[in-house]
Coordinates of C-alpha atoms in Angstrom, one line a residue:
M1 CA 117.3 -67.9 7.5
N2 CA 114.2 -68.9 9.5
E3 CA 114.0 -72.6 10.3
R4 CA 110.5 -72.8 8.7
E5 CA 111.8 -71.1 5.5
Q6 CA 114.2 -73.8 4.3
T7 CA 112.8 -74.8 0.9
P8 CA 114.6 -77.5 -1.2
A9 CA 114.8 -77.4 -4.9
G10 CA 111.6 -79.4 -5.2
G11 CA 109.6 -76.6 -3.6
V12 CA 108.4 -78.6 -0.5
R13 CA 109.0 -76.7 2.8
I14 CA 111.2 -78.5 5.3
W15 CA 110.1 -77.9 8.9
A16 CA 112.2 -78.2 12.0
V17 CA 110.6 -80.6 14.4
G18 CA 109.9 -78.1 17.2
A19 CA 108.5 -75.6 14.7
L20 CA 106.1 -78.1 13.2
C21 CA 105.0 -79.2 16.7
R22 CA 104.3 -75.6 17.6
A23 CA 102.4 -75.0 14.3
V24 CA 100.3 -78.1 14.8
A25 CA 99.6 -77.0 18.4
D26 CA 98.5 -73.5 17.2
A27 CA 96.2 -75.1 14.6
L28 CA 94.6 -77.4 17.1
E29 CA 94.1 -74.5 19.5
A30 CA 92.4 -72.4 16.8
R31 CA 90.4 -75.2 15.2
F32 CA 89.0 -77.3 18.1
N33 CA 89.3 -75.7 21.5
P34 CA 87.5 -75.8 23.8
V35 CA 86.4 -79.4 23.1
A36 CA 84.1 -81.9 24.8
V37 CA 84.7 -85.6 24.3
K38 CA 82.8 -88.7 25.4
G39 CA 84.5 -92.1 25.8
E40 CA 85.6 -94.9 28.1
I41 CA 88.4 -94.4 30.6
S42 CA 91.5 -96.7 30.2
G43 CA 94.7 -96.8 32.1
F44 CA 93.7 -94.4 34.8
S45 CA 96.4 -93.4 37.3
R46 CA 96.8 -90.7 39.9
A47 CA 100.3 -89.4 40.5
S48 CA 101.7 -88.4 43.9
S49 CA 101.5 -84.8 42.7
G50 CA 97.7 -85.1 42.5
H51 CA 97.7 -85.0 38.6
C52 CA 95.6 -87.7 36.8
Y53 CA 96.6 -89.4 33.6
F54 CA 94.4 -91.7 31.5
S55 CA 93.2 -92.4 28.0
L56 CA 89.8 -92.0 26.5
K57 CA 88.8 -94.6 23.9
D58 CA 86.0 -96.0 21.9
Q59 CA 85.8 -98.7 19.2
N60 CA 87.5 -96.3 16.6
G61 CA 90.2 -94.5 18.5
Q62 CA 92.1 -93.5 21.6
L63 CA 93.2 -90.1 23.1
R64 CA 95.7 -89.4 25.8
C65 CA 94.4 -87.2 28.6
A66 CA 95.9 -85.3 31.5
M67 CA 93.9 -83.8 34.4
F68 CA 95.9 -81.5 36.7
R69 CA 95.5 -81.5 40.5
R70 CA 93.3 -78.4 40.6
A71 CA 90.7 -79.9 38.3
A72 CA 91.0 -83.4 39.8
G73 CA 90.2 -81.9 43.3
L74 CA 86.8 -80.9 42.0
L75 CA 85.7 -84.5 41.1
D76 CA 82.7 -85.8 43.0
F77 CA 83.5 -89.5 42.3
A78 CA 86.5 -91.8 41.8
P79 CA 87.0 -92.5 38.1
R80 CA 87.9 -96.1 37.2
D81 CA 88.9 -98.0 34.1
G82 CA 85.8 -98.8 32.1
D83 CA 83.8 -95.8 33.2
Q84 CA 81.9 -94.0 30.4
V85 CA 82.6 -90.3 30.9
E86 CA 82.2 -86.9 29.3
V87 CA 85.2 -84.5 29.6
R88 CA 85.7 -80.9 28.7
G89 CA 89.1 -79.4 28.1
R90 CA 91.6 -78.1 25.6
L91 CA 93.2 -80.2 22.9
G92 CA 96.9 -79.7 22.3
L93 CA 100.2 -81.2 21.4
Y94 CA 102.7 -82.3 24.1
E95 CA 105.8 -81.0 22.2
P96 CA 108.5 -82.9 24.1
R97 CA 107.1 -86.2 22.8
G98 CA 105.0 -85.0 19.9
D99 CA 101.9 -86.6 21.5
L100 CA 98.3 -85.4 20.9
Q101 CA 96.9 -84.7 24.4
L102 CA 93.7 -83.4 25.9
I103 CA 94.1 -81.3 29.0
V104 CA 90.9 -82.1 31.0
E105 CA 89.3 -79.3 32.9
S106 CA 86.1 -81.1 34.0
L107 CA 85.0 -84.8 34.0
R108 CA 81.6 -86.4 34.7
R109 CA 79.9 -89.7 34.1
A110 CA 78.5 -90.0 30.6
G111 CA 74.8 -89.4 30.3
Q112 CA 74.6 -88.5 34.0
G113 CA 75.4 -84.8 33.7
A114 CA 72.0 -83.1 33.7
L115 CA 70.2 -86.1 35.2
F116 CA 72.6 -86.4 38.0
E117 CA 72.3 -82.7 38.8
Q118 CA 68.5 -83.1 38.9
F119 CA 68.9 -86.1 41.1
L120 CA 71.0 -84.2 43.6
Q121 CA 68.7 -81.2 43.6
R122 CA 65.6 -83.3 44.1
K123 CA 67.3 -85.4 46.8
A124 CA 68.3 -82.2 48.7
K125 CA 64.8 -80.8 48.5
L126 CA 63.0 -83.9 49.8
E127 CA 65.7 -84.4 52.4
A128 CA 65.0 -80.9 53.7
E129 CA 61.3 -81.7 53.9
G130 CA 62.1 -84.7 56.2
L131 CA 61.1 -87.5 53.8
F132 CA 64.4 -89.3 54.5
D133 CA 64.4 -88.9 58.3
A134 CA 65.4 -92.1 60.2
A135 CA 62.7 -91.4 62.8
R136 CA 59.9 -92.1 60.3
K137 CA 61.4 -95.5 59.2
R138 CA 59.4 -98.4 60.5
P139 CA 60.7 -101.9 61.2
L140 CA 59.6 -104.8 59.0
P141 CA 57.1 -107.2 60.3
A142 CA 58.7 -110.5 61.5
M143 CA 55.8 -112.6 60.2
P144 CA 53.8 -110.8 57.5
R145 CA 50.4 -112.3 56.7
S146 CA 50.5 -111.0 53.1
I147 CA 53.0 -109.2 50.9
G148 CA 52.4 -106.6 48.3
L149 CA 54.6 -106.5 45.2
V150 CA 55.0 -103.7 42.6
T151 CA 57.2 -104.2 39.5
S152 CA 56.9 -104.8 35.8
L153 CA 55.1 -107.9 34.5
G154 CA 57.9 -108.8 32.2
A155 CA 60.8 -107.8 34.5
A156 CA 63.5 -110.3 35.6
A157 CA 63.0 -108.8 39.1
L158 CA 59.5 -110.3 39.2
H159 CA 60.9 -113.8 38.6
D160 CA 63.7 -113.3 41.2
V161 CA 61.3 -112.1 43.9
V162 CA 58.6 -114.8 43.3
T163 CA 61.3 -117.5 43.3
A164 CA 62.7 -116.3 46.6
L165 CA 59.3 -116.0 48.2
R166 CA 58.2 -119.4 46.9
R167 CA 61.3 -121.0 48.3
R168 CA 61.2 -119.3 51.7
V169 CA 57.6 -118.6 52.5
P170 CA 55.3 -120.5 50.1
H171 CA 52.4 -120.2 52.6
I172 CA 52.3 -116.4 52.5
P173 CA 50.0 -114.9 49.8
V174 CA 51.5 -112.3 47.5
V175 CA 49.4 -109.5 46.0
F176 CA 51.0 -108.4 42.7
V177 CA 50.1 -105.1 41.1
P178 CA 52.0 -104.6 37.8
A179 CA 53.4 -101.2 36.7
A180 CA 56.0 -100.0 34.1
V181 CA 59.4 -99.5 35.7
Q182 CA 61.0 -97.6 32.8
G183 CA 59.9 -94.9 30.4
A184 CA 57.8 -91.7 30.5
S185 CA 54.7 -93.4 31.9
A186 CA 56.5 -95.4 34.6
P187 CA 56.2 -92.9 37.5
A188 CA 52.5 -92.4 37.1
E189 CA 51.9 -96.2 36.8
L190 CA 54.1 -96.9 39.9
V191 CA 52.1 -94.3 41.9
R192 CA 48.8 -95.9 40.8
S193 CA 49.9 -99.4 41.7
L194 CA 51.1 -98.3 45.2
E195 CA 47.8 -96.4 45.8
A196 CA 45.9 -99.5 44.8
L197 CA 47.8 -101.5 47.4
Y198 CA 47.3 -98.8 50.0
T199 CA 43.5 -99.0 49.7
L200 CA 43.3 -102.8 49.5
E201 CA 41.1 -104.6 52.0
P202 CA 42.4 -106.5 53.9
Q203 CA 45.6 -104.6 53.8
V204 CA 48.9 -106.2 53.1
D205 CA 51.5 -106.1 55.9
V206 CA 54.5 -105.1 53.8
I207 CA 55.2 -103.8 50.2
L208 CA 58.1 -104.6 47.9
L209 CA 58.9 -102.1 45.2
V210 CA 61.6 -103.7 43.0
R211 CA 63.4 -103.4 39.6
G212 CA 66.5 -104.8 38.1
G213 CA 69.7 -102.9 37.4
G214 CA 70.4 -100.4 34.7
S215 CA 71.8 -97.0 33.8
I216 CA 70.6 -93.8 35.5
E217 CA 68.3 -93.2 32.6
D218 CA 66.8 -96.7 33.1
L219 CA 66.2 -96.1 36.8
W220 CA 65.0 -92.5 36.4
A221 CA 61.4 -93.3 37.1
F222 CA 62.3 -94.2 40.7
N223 CA 63.7 -90.6 41.2
D224 CA 60.3 -89.1 40.5
E225 CA 59.1 -86.6 43.2
A226 CA 55.4 -87.8 43.1
L227 CA 56.5 -91.4 43.6
A228 CA 58.8 -90.3 46.5
R229 CA 55.8 -88.7 48.3
T230 CA 53.6 -91.7 47.6
I231 CA 56.2 -94.0 49.1
A232 CA 56.4 -91.7 52.2
R233 CA 52.6 -92.0 52.6
S234 CA 52.7 -95.8 52.7
P235 CA 50.5 -97.1 55.6
V236 CA 52.7 -100.2 56.0
P237 CA 56.5 -100.7 55.8
L238 CA 57.9 -100.5 52.3
V239 CA 61.1 -102.1 51.0
S240 CA 62.8 -100.7 47.9
G241 CA 64.9 -103.1 45.9
V242 CA 65.9 -101.1 42.8
G243 CA 68.9 -101.8 40.7
H244 CA 72.2 -103.3 41.9
E245 CA 74.0 -102.8 45.2
T246 CA 75.8 -99.7 43.9
D247 CA 72.6 -98.1 42.5
F248 CA 70.8 -95.5 44.6
T249 CA 67.5 -93.8 43.8
I250 CA 65.3 -91.4 45.7
A251 CA 62.8 -94.2 46.2
D252 CA 65.6 -96.0 48.3
F253 CA 65.9 -93.0 50.6
C254 CA 62.1 -92.6 51.1
A255 CA 61.5 -96.3 51.7
D256 CA 61.5 -97.8 55.2
V257 CA 64.2 -100.2 54.2
R258 CA 66.5 -100.2 51.2
A259 CA 67.6 -103.6 49.8
P260 CA 70.6 -104.0 47.5
T261 CA 68.8 -106.2 45.0
P262 CA 65.2 -107.4 44.3
T263 CA 66.1 -110.8 45.6
A264 CA 67.5 -109.3 48.8
A265 CA 64.2 -107.3 49.2
A266 CA 62.2 -110.6 49.1
E267 CA 64.6 -112.2 51.6
L268 CA 64.2 -109.3 54.1
V269 CA 60.5 -109.9 54.5
A270 CA 60.5 -113.7 54.2
A271 CA 62.5 -115.6 56.9
P272 CA 62.9 -119.2 55.8
R273 CA 60.0 -121.5 56.8
D274 CA 62.6 -124.0 58.3
L275 CA 63.7 -121.2 60.7
W276 CA 60.2 -120.7 62.0
I277 CA 59.6 -124.4 62.2
G278 CA 62.7 -124.8 64.3
A279 CA 61.6 -121.9 66.6
L280 CA 58.2 -123.5 67.0
E281 CA 59.8 -126.8 67.9
L282 CA 61.9 -125.1 70.5
I283 CA 58.9 -123.3 72.0
E284 CA 57.0 -126.7 72.0
E285 CA 59.8 -128.3 73.9
R286 CA 60.0 -125.5 76.5
L287 CA 56.2 -125.5 76.9
R288 CA 56.1 -129.3 77.5
G289 CA 58.9 -128.9 80.1
A290 CA 57.0 -126.1 81.8
I291 CA 53.7 -128.1 81.9
L292 CA 55.5 -131.2 83.3
A293 CA 57.1 -129.1 86.0
R294 CA 53.8 -127.5 86.9
L295 CA 52.2 -130.9 87.1
D296 CA 54.9 -132.1 89.5
A297 CA 54.5 -129.1 91.7
S298 CA 50.7 -129.5 91.8
N299 CA 51.1 -133.2 92.7
Q300 CA 53.4 -132.2 95.6
R301 CA 50.8 -129.7 96.9
L302 CA 48.1 -132.3 96.6
D303 CA 50.1 -134.7 98.6
V304 CA 50.6 -132.1 101.4
A305 CA 46.9 -131.2 101.4
A306 CA 46.0 -134.9 101.6
G307 CA 48.3 -135.4 104.6
R308 CA 46.6 -132.4 106.4
L309 CA 43.2 -133.7 105.7
G310 CA 44.0 -137.2 106.9
R311 CA 42.0 -136.6 110.2
P312 CA 39.3 -134.0 109.5
S313 CA 37.9 -134.1 113.1
E314 CA 41.2 -132.6 114.5
L315 CA 41.1 -129.8 112.0
V316 CA 37.5 -129.0 112.8
G317 CA 38.3 -129.0 116.6
R318 CA 41.2 -126.6 116.1
Q319 CA 39.0 -124.2 114.0
R320 CA 36.3 -124.3 116.7
L321 CA 38.8 -123.3 119.4
R322 CA 40.1 -120.4 117.3
L323 CA 36.5 -119.3 116.6
A324 CA 35.7 -119.3 120.4
H325 CA 38.9 -117.4 121.2
H326 CA 38.1 -114.7 118.6
A327 CA 34.5 -114.4 119.9
Q328 CA 35.7 -113.9 123.5
R329 CA 38.2 -111.2 122.4
M330 CA 35.5 -109.4 120.5
H331 CA 33.2 -109.4 123.6
F332 CA 35.8 -107.9 125.9
A333 CA 36.8 -105.4 123.3
L334 CA 33.3 -104.2 122.8
Q335 CA 32.8 -103.8 126.6
A336 CA 36.0 -101.8 127.0
K337 CA 35.0 -99.5 124.0
T338 CA 31.5 -98.9 125.5
A339 CA 33.0 -98.0 128.9
R340 CA 35.5 -95.5 127.3
L341 CA 32.7 -93.8 125.4
A342 CA 30.5 -93.5 128.5
H343 CA 33.4 -91.9 130.4
A344 CA 34.1 -89.5 127.6
Q345 CA 30.4 -88.5 127.5
Q346 CA 30.4 -87.7 131.3
V347 CA 33.5 -85.6 131.0
L348 CA 32.0 -83.6 128.1
Q349 CA 28.7 -83.0 129.9
A350 CA 30.5 -81.8 133.1
G351 CA 32.7 -79.2 131.4
L352 CA 30.3 -78.0 128.6
P353 CA 28.6 -75.0 130.5
S354 CA 31.9 -73.4 131.6
R355 CA 33.4 -73.7 128.1
L356 CA 30.4 -72.1 126.6
R357 CA 30.6 -69.2 129.0
V358 CA 34.2 -68.6 128.2
A359 CA 33.6 -68.8 124.5
L360 CA 30.7 -66.3 124.7
D361 CA 32.7 -63.8 126.8
R362 CA 35.6 -64.0 124.4
H363 CA 33.4 -63.3 121.4
Q364 CA 31.5 -60.5 123.2
E365 CA 34.9 -58.8 123.9
L366 CA 35.9 -59.1 120.2
L367 CA 32.5 -57.6 119.2
N368 CA 32.9 -54.6 121.6
R369 CA 36.4 -53.9 120.2
A370 CA 35.1 -54.0 116.6
S371 CA 32.2 -51.7 117.5
L372 CA 34.6 -49.2 119.0
R373 CA 36.9 -49.2 116.0
L374 CA 33.9 -48.8 113.7
K375 CA 32.7 -45.7 115.7
L376 CA 36.2 -44.2 115.5
L377 CA 36.0 -44.4 111.7
D378 CA 32.5 -42.7 111.6
P379 CA 33.0 -39.5 109.4
G380 CA 30.2 -37.9 111.5
L381 CA 32.7 -37.6 114.4
V382 CA 35.0 -35.6 112.1
L383 CA 32.2 -33.3 111.0
Q384 CA 31.3 -32.6 114.6
R385 CA 34.8 -31.1 115.1
G386 CA 33.9 -28.4 112.6
Y387 CA 35.0 -30.1 109.3
A388 CA 32.9 -30.5 106.2
F389 CA 33.2 -32.4 102.9
I390 CA 32.3 -31.1 99.5
T391 CA 30.4 -32.8 96.7
D392 CA 29.8 -31.5 93.2
A393 CA 26.5 -31.2 91.3
Q394 CA 26.5 -34.9 90.6
G395 CA 27.0 -35.8 94.2
H396 CA 30.6 -36.9 93.8
A397 CA 33.0 -36.1 96.6
V398 CA 35.5 -33.3 95.7
S399 CA 39.0 -34.0 97.0
S400 CA 41.1 -31.5 95.0
V401 CA 40.7 -27.9 93.9
D402 CA 41.8 -29.1 90.4
R403 CA 38.2 -30.4 90.0
L404 CA 36.6 -27.0 90.7
A405 CA 36.4 -23.8 88.8
A406 CA 35.0 -20.4 89.6
G407 CA 31.2 -20.4 89.2
D408 CA 30.7 -24.2 90.0
E409 CA 27.9 -25.0 92.4
V410 CA 28.8 -27.4 95.2
Q411 CA 27.3 -28.7 98.5
A412 CA 29.0 -28.5 101.8
H413 CA 28.1 -31.4 104.2
L414 CA 28.2 -30.5 107.9
A415 CA 27.5 -32.4 111.0
D416 CA 23.9 -31.3 111.2
G417 CA 23.0 -30.7 107.6
R418 CA 24.3 -29.3 104.2
A419 CA 24.7 -26.0 102.5
D420 CA 24.6 -25.1 98.8
L421 CA 27.7 -23.0 97.8
K422 CA 29.0 -21.4 94.7
V423 CA 32.7 -21.2 94.0
L424 CA 34.1 -17.7 93.7
Q425 CA 37.7 -18.7 93.2
T426 CA 40.1 -21.6 93.8
Q427 CA 43.5 -21.6 95.2
A428 CA 45.8 -24.6 95.4
M429 CA 48.4 -24.9 98.2
G430 CA 51.3 -22.5 97.6
M431 CA 49.7 -21.0 94.4
R432 CA 48.0 -17.7 93.6
P433 CA 44.1 -17.8 93.6
T434 CA 42.2 -18.0 90.4
S435 CA 38.7 -16.6 89.9
G436 CA 36.1 -16.3 87.3
P437 CA 35.7 -13.4 85.0

């Protein structure tokens, strides 16, 4: 008899354990799979084989899960206990223990599926356009004269930033332009607030764009493409302090500097006043020492000068002697120069006629040679030897029979005149003659 067909006298079917497990597993497969479940990870572990085991739980229940190595290798983050996740898989019964178990085929952070994919696509697009390039990042000013601040009027980040700035640089003015940092209207308001700071006169030296932590939905306004391009157009360095240290938004990548928290953003642009006071005191001390050293050196030079001027008459006498010596040297030098010039003039005058004759003879000889060469190139000499050259009706020289045809009228130019001719036939070298009709 089949193990599922044992029926006692009371009519209730008695199942074998294995058969019941298989029946339940078949029912689960037919009724639920595939299934998607959302919950919190608990007891996460990764075996040496690469398989992952954990439980999904909420306030009303708990479900054992297994994720085999192939699916675990596709994860783009490291799951941890307490993470809210969404899983997809197949619900079944682990028959050796009779435990209900979900075989997980994919796992992602809860609520971040579509948004996270949009974030990655938008980040890749803007990165390809060069908005994240390190070359366009600017250093923060060491001593800003004014600071721009954009955040929500009721945000805790506003209190944190103002407290940090008041503690560290109470003398620096802060220009606050409020904007919503969450919700559908937040991106447009953030863009308007930044544009208002960009056109402010006089312009601030640095801008803080801050917001407290939250989920990806809470921070989504800072992943807006229009906001990213507005940040990239900032005329002054911009610091992004959005969320906590583990939160990243597109605004962080576009900003010149990314701060882990709003308070850290304020501290980046506000060195403590005591630090600057200490630096000024050190500069003052060095300046005082330099001035004293300069005064000592000047006093020594003054003492030396006073010693030299102790007897001015001796100094005047030495200067007169030097002046007379230089005047005598100049007189002798002038005489010697005049004598050399006179001698050179005499030499030139004596040799000038002979040099001119030689030059004229040389040029006359060159001229005669050129005249002879020119005569040899005279076409008239060629014509006198019985040659002639032919021109067509337009007066163009004919150098080939290809340009003539029977019946053409041409002119033959001879040494003593020209003759009008008419072509009866043409014959190229080595070819039969051609004639007109």
